[in-house]
CSV table of C-alpha atoms and ligand atoms in Angstrom, one decimal:
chain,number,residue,atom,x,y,z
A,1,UNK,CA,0.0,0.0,0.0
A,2,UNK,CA,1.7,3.4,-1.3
A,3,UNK,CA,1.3,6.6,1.0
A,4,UNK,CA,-2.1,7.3,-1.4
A,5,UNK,CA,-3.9,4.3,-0.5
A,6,UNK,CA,-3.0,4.7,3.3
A,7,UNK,CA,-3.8,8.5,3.4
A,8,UNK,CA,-7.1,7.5,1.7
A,9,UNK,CA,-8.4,4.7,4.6
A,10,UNK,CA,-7.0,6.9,7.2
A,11,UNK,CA,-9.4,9.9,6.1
A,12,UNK,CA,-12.2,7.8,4.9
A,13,UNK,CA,-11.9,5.7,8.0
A,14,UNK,CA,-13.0,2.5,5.5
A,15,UNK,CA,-10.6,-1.1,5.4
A,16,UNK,CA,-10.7,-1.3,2.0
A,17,UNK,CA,-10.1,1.4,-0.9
A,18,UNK,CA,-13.1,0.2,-3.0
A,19,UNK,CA,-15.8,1.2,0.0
A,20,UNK,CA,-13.5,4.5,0.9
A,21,UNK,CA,-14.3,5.6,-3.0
A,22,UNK,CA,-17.8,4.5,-2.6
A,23,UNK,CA,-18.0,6.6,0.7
A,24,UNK,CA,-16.3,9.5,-1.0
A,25,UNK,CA,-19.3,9.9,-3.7
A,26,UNK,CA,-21.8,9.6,-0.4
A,27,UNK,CA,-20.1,12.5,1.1
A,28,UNK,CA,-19.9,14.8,-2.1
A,29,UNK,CA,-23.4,13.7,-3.4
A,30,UNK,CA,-25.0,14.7,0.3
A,31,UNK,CA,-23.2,18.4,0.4
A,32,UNK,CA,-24.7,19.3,-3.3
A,33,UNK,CA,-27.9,16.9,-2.9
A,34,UNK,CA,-29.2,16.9,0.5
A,35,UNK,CA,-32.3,18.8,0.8
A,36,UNK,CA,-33.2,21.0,4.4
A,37,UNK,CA,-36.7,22.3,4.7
A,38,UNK,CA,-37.4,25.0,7.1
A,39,UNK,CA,-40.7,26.6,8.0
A,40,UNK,CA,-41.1,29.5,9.9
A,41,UNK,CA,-44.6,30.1,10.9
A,42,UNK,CA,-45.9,32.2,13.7
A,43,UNK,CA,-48.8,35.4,13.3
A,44,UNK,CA,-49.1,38.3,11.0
A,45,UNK,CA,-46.3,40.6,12.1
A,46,UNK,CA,-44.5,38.7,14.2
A,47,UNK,CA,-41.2,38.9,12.1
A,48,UNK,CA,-41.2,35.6,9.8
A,49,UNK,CA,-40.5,37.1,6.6
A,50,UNK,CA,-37.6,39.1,8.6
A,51,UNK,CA,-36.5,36.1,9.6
A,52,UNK,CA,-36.3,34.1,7.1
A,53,UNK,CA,-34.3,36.9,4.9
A,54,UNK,CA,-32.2,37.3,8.0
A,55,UNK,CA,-31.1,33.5,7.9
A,56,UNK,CA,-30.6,33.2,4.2
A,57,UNK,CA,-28.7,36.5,4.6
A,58,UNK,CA,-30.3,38.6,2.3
A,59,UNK,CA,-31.4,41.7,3.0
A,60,UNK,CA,-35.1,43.5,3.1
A,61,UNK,CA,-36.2,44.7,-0.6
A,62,UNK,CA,-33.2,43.2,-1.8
A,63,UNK,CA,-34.3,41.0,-5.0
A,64,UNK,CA,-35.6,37.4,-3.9
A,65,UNK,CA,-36.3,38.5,-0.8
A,66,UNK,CA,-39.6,37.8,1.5
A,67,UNK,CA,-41.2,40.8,1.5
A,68,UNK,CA,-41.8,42.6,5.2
A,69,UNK,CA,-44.7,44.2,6.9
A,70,UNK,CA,-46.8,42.5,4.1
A,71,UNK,CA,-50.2,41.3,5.4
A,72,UNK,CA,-51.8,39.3,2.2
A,73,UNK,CA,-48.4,37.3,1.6
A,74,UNK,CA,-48.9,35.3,4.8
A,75,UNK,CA,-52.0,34.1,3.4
A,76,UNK,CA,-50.4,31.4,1.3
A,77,UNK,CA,-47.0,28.9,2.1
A,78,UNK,CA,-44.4,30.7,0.2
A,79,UNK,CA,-40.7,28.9,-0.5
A,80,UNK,CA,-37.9,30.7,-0.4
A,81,UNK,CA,-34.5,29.3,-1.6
A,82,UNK,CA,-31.4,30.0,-0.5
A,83,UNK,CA,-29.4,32.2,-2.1
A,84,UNK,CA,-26.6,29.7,-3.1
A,85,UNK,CA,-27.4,26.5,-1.8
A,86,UNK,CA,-30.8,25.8,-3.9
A,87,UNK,CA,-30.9,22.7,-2.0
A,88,UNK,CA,-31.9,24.7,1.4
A,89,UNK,CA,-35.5,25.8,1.5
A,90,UNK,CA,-37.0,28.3,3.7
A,91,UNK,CA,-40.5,28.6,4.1
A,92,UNK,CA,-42.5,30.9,5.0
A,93,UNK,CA,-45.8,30.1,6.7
A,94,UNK,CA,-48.7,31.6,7.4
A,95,UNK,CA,-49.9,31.8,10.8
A,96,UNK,CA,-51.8,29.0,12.3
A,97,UNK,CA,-55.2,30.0,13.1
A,98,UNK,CA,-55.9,32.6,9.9
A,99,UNK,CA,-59.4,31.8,7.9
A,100,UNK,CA,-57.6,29.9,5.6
A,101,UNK,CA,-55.8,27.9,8.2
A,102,UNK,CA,-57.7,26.6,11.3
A,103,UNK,CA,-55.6,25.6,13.7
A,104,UNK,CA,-57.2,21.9,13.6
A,105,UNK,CA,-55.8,20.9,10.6
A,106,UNK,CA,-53.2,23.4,10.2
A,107,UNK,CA,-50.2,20.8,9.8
A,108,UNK,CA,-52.2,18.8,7.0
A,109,UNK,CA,-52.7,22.1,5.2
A,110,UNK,CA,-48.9,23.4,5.0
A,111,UNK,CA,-48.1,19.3,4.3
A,112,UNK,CA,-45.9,19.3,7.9
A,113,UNK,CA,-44.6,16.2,6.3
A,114,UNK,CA,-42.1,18.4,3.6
A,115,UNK,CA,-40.5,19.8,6.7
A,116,UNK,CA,-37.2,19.2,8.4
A,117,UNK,CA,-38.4,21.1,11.8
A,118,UNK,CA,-40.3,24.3,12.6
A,119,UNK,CA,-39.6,27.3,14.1
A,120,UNK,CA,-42.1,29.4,15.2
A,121,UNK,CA,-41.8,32.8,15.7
A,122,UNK,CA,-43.5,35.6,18.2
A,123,UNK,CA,-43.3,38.9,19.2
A,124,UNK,CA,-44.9,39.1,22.1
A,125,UNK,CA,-46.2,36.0,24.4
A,126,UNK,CA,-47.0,33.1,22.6
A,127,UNK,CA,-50.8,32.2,22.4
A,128,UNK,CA,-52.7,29.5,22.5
A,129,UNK,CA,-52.1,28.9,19.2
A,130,UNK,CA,-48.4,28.5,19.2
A,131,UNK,CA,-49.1,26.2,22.3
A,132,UNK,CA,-51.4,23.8,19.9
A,133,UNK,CA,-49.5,24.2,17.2
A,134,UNK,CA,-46.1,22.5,18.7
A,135,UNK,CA,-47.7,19.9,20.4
A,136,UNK,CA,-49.0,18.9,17.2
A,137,UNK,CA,-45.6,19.2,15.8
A,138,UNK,CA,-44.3,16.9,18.8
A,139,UNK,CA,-47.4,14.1,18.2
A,140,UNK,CA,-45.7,13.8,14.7
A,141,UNK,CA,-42.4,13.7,15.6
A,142,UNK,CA,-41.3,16.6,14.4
A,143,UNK,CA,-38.6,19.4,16.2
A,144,UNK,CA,-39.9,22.7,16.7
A,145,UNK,CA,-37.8,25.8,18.0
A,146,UNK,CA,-39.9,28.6,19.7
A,147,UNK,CA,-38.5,32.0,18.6
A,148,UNK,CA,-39.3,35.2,20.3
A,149,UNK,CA,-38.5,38.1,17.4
A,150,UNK,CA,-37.6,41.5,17.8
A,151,UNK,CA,-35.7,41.3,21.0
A,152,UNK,CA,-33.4,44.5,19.8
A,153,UNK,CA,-37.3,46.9,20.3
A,154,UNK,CA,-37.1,45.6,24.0
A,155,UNK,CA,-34.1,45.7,25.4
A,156,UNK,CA,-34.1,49.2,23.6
A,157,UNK,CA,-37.5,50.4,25.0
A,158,UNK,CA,-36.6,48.7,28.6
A,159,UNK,CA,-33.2,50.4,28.8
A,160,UNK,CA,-34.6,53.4,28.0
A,161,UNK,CA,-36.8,52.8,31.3
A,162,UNK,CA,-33.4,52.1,33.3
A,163,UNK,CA,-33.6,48.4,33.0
A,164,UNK,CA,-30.1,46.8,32.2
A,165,UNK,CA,-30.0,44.0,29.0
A,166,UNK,CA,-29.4,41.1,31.1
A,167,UNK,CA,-32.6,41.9,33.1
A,168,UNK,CA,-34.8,42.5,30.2
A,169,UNK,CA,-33.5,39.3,28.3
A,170,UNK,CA,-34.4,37.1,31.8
A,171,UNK,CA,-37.9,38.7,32.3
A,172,UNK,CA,-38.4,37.8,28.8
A,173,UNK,CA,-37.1,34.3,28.7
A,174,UNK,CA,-39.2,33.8,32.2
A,175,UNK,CA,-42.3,35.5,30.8
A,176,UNK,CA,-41.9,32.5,27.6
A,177,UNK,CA,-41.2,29.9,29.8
A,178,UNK,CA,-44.4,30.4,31.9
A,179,UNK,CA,-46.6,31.3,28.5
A,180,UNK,CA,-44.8,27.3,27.2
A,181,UNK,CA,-44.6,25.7,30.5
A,182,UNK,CA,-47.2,22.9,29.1
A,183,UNK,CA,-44.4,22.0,26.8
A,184,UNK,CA,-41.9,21.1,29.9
A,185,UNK,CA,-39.0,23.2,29.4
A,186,UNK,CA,-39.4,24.2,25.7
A,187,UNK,CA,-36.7,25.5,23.0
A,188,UNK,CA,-36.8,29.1,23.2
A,189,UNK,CA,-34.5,31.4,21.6
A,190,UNK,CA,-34.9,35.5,21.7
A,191,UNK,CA,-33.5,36.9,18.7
A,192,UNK,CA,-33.1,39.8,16.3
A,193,UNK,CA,-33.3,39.4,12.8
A,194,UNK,CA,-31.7,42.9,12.4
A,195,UNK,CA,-28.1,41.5,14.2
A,196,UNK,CA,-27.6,37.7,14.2
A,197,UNK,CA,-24.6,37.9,16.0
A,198,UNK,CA,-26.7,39.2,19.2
A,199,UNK,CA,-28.2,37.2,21.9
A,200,UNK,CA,-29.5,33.5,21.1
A,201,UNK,CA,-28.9,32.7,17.6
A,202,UNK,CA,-26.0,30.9,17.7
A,203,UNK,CA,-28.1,29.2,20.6
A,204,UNK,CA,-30.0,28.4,18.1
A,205,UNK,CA,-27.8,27.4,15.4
A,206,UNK,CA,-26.6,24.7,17.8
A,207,UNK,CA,-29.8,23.3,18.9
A,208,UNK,CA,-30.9,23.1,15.4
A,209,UNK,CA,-27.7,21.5,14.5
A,210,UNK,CA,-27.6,19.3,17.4
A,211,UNK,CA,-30.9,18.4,16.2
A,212,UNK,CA,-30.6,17.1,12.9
A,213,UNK,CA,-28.5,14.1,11.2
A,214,UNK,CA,-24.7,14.5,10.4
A,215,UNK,CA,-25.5,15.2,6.5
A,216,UNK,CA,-28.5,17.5,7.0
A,217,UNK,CA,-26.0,19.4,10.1
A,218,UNK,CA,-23.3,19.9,7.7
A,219,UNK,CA,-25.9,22.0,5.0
A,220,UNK,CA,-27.2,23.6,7.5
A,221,UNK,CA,-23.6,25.1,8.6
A,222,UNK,CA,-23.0,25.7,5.5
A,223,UNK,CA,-25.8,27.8,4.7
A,224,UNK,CA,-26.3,30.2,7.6
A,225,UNK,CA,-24.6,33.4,7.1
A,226,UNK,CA,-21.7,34.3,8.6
A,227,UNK,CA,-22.5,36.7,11.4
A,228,UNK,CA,-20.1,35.7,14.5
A,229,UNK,CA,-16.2,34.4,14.2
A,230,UNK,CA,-17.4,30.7,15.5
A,231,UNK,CA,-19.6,30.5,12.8
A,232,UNK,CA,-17.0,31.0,9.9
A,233,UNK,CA,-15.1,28.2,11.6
A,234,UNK,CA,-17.7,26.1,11.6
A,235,UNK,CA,-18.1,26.5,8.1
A,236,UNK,CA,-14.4,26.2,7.8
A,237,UNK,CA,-14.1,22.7,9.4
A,238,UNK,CA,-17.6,21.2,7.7
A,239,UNK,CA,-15.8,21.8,4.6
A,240,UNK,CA,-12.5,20.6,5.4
A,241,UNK,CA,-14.2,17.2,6.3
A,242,UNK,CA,-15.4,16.8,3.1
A,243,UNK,CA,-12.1,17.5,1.1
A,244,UNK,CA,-10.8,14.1,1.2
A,245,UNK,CA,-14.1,12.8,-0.3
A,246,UNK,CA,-13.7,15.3,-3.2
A,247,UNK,CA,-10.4,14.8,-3.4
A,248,UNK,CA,-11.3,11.4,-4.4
A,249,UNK,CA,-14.0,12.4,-6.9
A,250,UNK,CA,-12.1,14.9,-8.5
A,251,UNK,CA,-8.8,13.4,-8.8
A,252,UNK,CA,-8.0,11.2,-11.3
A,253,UNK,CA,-10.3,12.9,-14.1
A,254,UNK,CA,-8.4,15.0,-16.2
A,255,UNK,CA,-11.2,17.4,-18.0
A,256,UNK,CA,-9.2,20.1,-18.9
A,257,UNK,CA,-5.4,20.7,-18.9
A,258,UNK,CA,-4.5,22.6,-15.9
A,259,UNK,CA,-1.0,25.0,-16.3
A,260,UNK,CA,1.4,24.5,-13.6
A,261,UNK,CA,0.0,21.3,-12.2
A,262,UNK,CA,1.0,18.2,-13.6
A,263,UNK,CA,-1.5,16.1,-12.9
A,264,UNK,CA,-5.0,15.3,-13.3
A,265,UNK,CA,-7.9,17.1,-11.6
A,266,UNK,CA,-11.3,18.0,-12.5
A,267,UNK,CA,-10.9,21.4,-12.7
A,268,UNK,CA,-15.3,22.4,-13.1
A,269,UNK,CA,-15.6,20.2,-9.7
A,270,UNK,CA,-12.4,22.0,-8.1
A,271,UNK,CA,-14.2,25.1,-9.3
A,272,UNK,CA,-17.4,25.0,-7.9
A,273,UNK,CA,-16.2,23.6,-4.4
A,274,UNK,CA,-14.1,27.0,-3.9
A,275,UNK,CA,-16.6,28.5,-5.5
A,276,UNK,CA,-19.2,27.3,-2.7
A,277,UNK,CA,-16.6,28.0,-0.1
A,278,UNK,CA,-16.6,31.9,-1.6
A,279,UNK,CA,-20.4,32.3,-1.0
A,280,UNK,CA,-20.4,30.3,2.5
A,281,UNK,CA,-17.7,32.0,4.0
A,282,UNK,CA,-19.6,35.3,2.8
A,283,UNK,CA,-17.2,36.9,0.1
A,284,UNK,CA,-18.6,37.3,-2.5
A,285,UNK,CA,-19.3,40.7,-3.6
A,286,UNK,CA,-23.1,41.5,-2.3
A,287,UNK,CA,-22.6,39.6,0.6
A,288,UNK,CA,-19.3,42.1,1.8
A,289,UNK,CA,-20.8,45.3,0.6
A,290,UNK,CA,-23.8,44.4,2.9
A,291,UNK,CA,-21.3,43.6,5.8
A,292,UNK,CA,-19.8,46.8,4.5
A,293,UNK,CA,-23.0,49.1,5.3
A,294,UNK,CA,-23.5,47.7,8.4
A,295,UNK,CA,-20.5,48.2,10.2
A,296,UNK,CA,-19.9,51.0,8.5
A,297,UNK,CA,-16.2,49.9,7.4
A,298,UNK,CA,-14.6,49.6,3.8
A,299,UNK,CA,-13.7,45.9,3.5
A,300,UNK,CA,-14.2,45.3,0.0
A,301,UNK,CA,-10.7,46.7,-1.0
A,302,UNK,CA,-8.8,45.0,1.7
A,303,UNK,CA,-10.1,41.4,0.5
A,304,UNK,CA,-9.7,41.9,-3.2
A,305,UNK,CA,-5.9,41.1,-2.5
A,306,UNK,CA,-5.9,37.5,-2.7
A,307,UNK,CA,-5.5,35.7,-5.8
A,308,UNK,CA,-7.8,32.8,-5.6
A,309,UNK,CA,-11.1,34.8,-5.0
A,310,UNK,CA,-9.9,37.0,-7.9
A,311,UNK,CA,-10.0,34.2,-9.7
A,312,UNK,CA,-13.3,32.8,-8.4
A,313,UNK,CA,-14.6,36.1,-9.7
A,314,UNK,CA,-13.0,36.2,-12.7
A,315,UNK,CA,-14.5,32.8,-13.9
A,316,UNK,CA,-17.6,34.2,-15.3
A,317,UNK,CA,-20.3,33.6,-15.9
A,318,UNK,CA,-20.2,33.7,-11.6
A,319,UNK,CA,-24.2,33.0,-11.1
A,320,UNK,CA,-24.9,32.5,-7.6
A,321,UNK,CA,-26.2,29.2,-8.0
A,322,UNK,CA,-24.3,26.9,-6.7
A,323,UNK,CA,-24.6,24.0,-8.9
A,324,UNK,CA,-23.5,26.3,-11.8
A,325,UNK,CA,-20.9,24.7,-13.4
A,326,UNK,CA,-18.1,27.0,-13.8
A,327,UNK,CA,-15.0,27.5,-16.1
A,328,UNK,CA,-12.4,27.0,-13.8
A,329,UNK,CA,-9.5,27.3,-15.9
A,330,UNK,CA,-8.7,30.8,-14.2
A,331,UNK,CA,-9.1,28.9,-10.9
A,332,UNK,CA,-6.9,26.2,-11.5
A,333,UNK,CA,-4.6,28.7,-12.9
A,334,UNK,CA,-4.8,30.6,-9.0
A,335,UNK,CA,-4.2,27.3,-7.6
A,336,UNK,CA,-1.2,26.5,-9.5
A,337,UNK,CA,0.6,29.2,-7.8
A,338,UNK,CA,-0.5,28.7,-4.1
A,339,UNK,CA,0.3,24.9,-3.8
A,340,UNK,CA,3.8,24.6,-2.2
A,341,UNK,CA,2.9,21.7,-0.9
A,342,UNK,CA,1.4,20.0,-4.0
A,343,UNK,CA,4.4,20.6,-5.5
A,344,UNK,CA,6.0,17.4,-3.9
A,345,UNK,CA,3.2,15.7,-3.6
A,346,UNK,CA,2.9,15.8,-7.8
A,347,UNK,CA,6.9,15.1,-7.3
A,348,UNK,CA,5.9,12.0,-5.7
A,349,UNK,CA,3.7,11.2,-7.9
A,350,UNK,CA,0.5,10.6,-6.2
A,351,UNK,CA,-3.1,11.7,-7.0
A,352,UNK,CA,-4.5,11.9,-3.8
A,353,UNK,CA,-2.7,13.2,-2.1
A,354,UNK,CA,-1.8,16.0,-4.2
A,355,UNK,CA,-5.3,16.8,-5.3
A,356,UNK,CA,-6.3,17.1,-1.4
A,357,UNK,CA,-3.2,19.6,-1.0
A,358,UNK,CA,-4.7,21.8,-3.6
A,359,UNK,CA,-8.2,21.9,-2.2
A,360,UNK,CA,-7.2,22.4,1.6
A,361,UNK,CA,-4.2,25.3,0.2
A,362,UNK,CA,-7.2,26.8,-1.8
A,363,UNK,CA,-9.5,26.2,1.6
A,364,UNK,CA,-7.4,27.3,3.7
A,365,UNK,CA,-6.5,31.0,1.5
A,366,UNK,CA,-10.1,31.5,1.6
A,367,UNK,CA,-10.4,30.9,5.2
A,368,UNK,CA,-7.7,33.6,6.2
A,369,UNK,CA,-10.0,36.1,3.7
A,370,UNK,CA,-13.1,35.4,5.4
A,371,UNK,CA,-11.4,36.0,9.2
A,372,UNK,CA,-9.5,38.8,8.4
A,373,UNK,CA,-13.0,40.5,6.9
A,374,UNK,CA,-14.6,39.2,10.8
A,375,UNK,CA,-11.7,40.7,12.5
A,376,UNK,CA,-12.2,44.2,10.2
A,377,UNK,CA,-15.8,44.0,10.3
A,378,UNK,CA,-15.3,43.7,14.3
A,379,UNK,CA,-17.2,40.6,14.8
A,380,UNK,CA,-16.6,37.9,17.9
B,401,LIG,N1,-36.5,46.0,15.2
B,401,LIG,C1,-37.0,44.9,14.6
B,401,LIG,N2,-38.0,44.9,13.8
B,401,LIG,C2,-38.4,43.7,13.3
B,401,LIG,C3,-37.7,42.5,13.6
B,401,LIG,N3,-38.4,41.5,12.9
B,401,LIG,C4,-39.4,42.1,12.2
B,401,LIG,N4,-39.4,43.4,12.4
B,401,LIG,C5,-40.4,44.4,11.9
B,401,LIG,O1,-41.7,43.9,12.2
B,401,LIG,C6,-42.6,44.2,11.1
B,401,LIG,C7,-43.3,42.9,10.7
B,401,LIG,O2,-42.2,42.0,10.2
B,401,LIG,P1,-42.5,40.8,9.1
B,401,LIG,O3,-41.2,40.2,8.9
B,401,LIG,O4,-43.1,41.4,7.9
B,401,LIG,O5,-43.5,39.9,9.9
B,401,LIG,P2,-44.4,38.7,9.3
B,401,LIG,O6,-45.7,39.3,9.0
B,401,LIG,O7,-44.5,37.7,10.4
B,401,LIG,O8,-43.8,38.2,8.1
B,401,LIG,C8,-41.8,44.8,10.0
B,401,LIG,O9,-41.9,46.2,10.1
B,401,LIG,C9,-40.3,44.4,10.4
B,401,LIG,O10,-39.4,45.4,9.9
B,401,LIG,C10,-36.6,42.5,14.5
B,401,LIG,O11,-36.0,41.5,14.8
B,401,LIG,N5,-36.3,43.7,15.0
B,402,LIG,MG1,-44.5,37.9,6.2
């Protein structure tokens, strides 16, 4: 067994190299293929449509985005994609208990089945019919996180009244638990959608992710804006997990004729994994300007320095789809002159290994853009 084969079992954790390749398509497949479907449900005005924007990161009026303060658009169950990972839906329900949806048969009416788990969001105390509505969810086996929106208006209002933010945050918190207290102690996470980086979402993040099965966990990750330096490392080591599996898939194939490496790679698949590592890790273009405006600090220019994402950007057509295939000749071309350490690998001789140097160089460069933008942006 050559230092390939044994690098292989040792990251695939398989005996044999026929069932670590077989495992390596399982992982890829599940990152692109694995479908997560959220609702967000709660009344007229309580902040879903904030919400979901706030989780697919997009911001309000922006194109694609669920439109706010908008009473007749809660009257039907509205899917909202993510912006790059089409295989994340978000949907936006309308409350339980409206003409069109009594709360008896509420769950058969949305099709509860299509769902991954629900979160159901308040402003205020939840009712009654939040209350029916979750033990329903919980009779079909279903998770179901209780968010309490708009926590930013309270602690505001209630500071203004001399209270301090950690006494606002526990009255709330108490006043939920007492409204819930049916439900034994039930999930319940006070948010903003204006700031995810404040008070429970991460919370909530965790919970959800805690929640769900490895694959569904990893999209999930992967998907979430990045709004808090533990989140951008999450991302960071979800995808660093997978790059032995797509080292695997994309080795070997030699597609297009890379300059500067001498060996074969598929180059379109290389492509659109840094590509999907650009968009999760938040650098592309929009996402920074956005960033940008809110802390109120120019990092565009400072990030535009590295080579790779010039070349990410430069492989038009750049659509934000993720499954766009991309020409990635530009990419490969970035990569050629950022792998030291593929250099002796290819010296070597070995595919593998080699290959999986390139992606976790190209990783890794990415990585070090996204935390520098955290640290300028000023984010924990
Ligand atoms: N300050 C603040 N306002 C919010 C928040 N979430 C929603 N809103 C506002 O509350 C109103 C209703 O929000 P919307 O998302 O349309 O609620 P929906 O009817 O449940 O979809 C809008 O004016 C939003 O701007 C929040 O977390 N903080
Ligand atoms: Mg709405």
């Amino acid at each position: 067994m050559d230092d390939n084969d044994s690098a292989l079992l040792n990251d695939s954790g398989e005996q044999t190299k026929e069932r670590a390749i077989a495992k390596a398509e399982e992982v890829v497949n599940g990152l692109n293929n694995v479908v997560l479907n959220i609702a967000v449900t709660g009344e007229t005005g309580a902040g879903k449509s904030s919400f979901v924007n706030a989780i697919r990161g997009v911001k309000v009026g922006e194109k694609g985005s669920a439109p706010i303060g908008v009473t007749e658009c809660t009257t039907e169950v509205t899917m909202y994609p993510h912006p790059t990972m089409p295989n994340v839906r978000i949907w936006d329900l309308p409350g339980i208990g409206t003409p069109r949806f009594k709360a008896k048969t509420y769950l058969k009416d949305v099709k509860f089945k299509n769902y991954d788990f629900f979160i159901i969001v308040s402003a205020f105390r939840f009712k009654e019919n939040d209350l029916t509505l979750a033990k329903e969810i919980k009779k079909q086996k279903k998770n179901f996180y209780f968010v309490r929106s708009k926590i930013d208006l309270d602690v505001r209002n209630e500071m203004e009244n001399g209270r301090a933010e950690e006494e606002v945050l526990h009255h709330i918190r108490e006043d939920c638990l007492r409204n819930l207290s049916e439900l034994g102690p039930p999930p319940i996470f006070l948010i903003t959608s204006k700031d995810l980086s404040k008070f429970d979402f991460q919370k909530l993040q965790e919970t959800m992710e805690s929640d769900l099965p490895s694959q569904k966990k990893d999209v999930i990750v992967l998907s979430l804006p990045v709004y808090s330096m533990q989140s951008l490392e999450k991302k960071y080591s979800t995808l660093k997990k997978a790059i032995w599996a797509l080292a695997v898939v994309s080795g070997g194939i030699a597609v297009a004729p890379v300059p500067g490496l001498s060996f074969a790679i598929d180059t379109t698949m290389v492509g659109s994994f840094f590509t999907n590592c650009y968009f999760s890790f938040g650098l592309d273009d929009k996402t920074l300007r956005k960033l940008s405006d809110r802390v109120d600090k120019p990092i565009l220019e400072e990030v535009k320095k590295s080579k790779l994402m010039q070349a990410i950007v430069n492989s038009s057509p750049l659509t934000t789809n993720m499954a766009a295939k991309l020409g990635a000749a530009g990419i490969a071309e970035a990569l050629s002159s950022l792998v030291p350490i593929a250099g002796s690998a290819v010296a070597a001789g070995v595919s593998f290994l080699s290959t999986r140097s390139v992606l976790l160089e190209g990783l890794d460069e990415l990585y070090r853009v996204a935390k520098k933008v955290i640290e300028m942006a000023g984010l924990q």
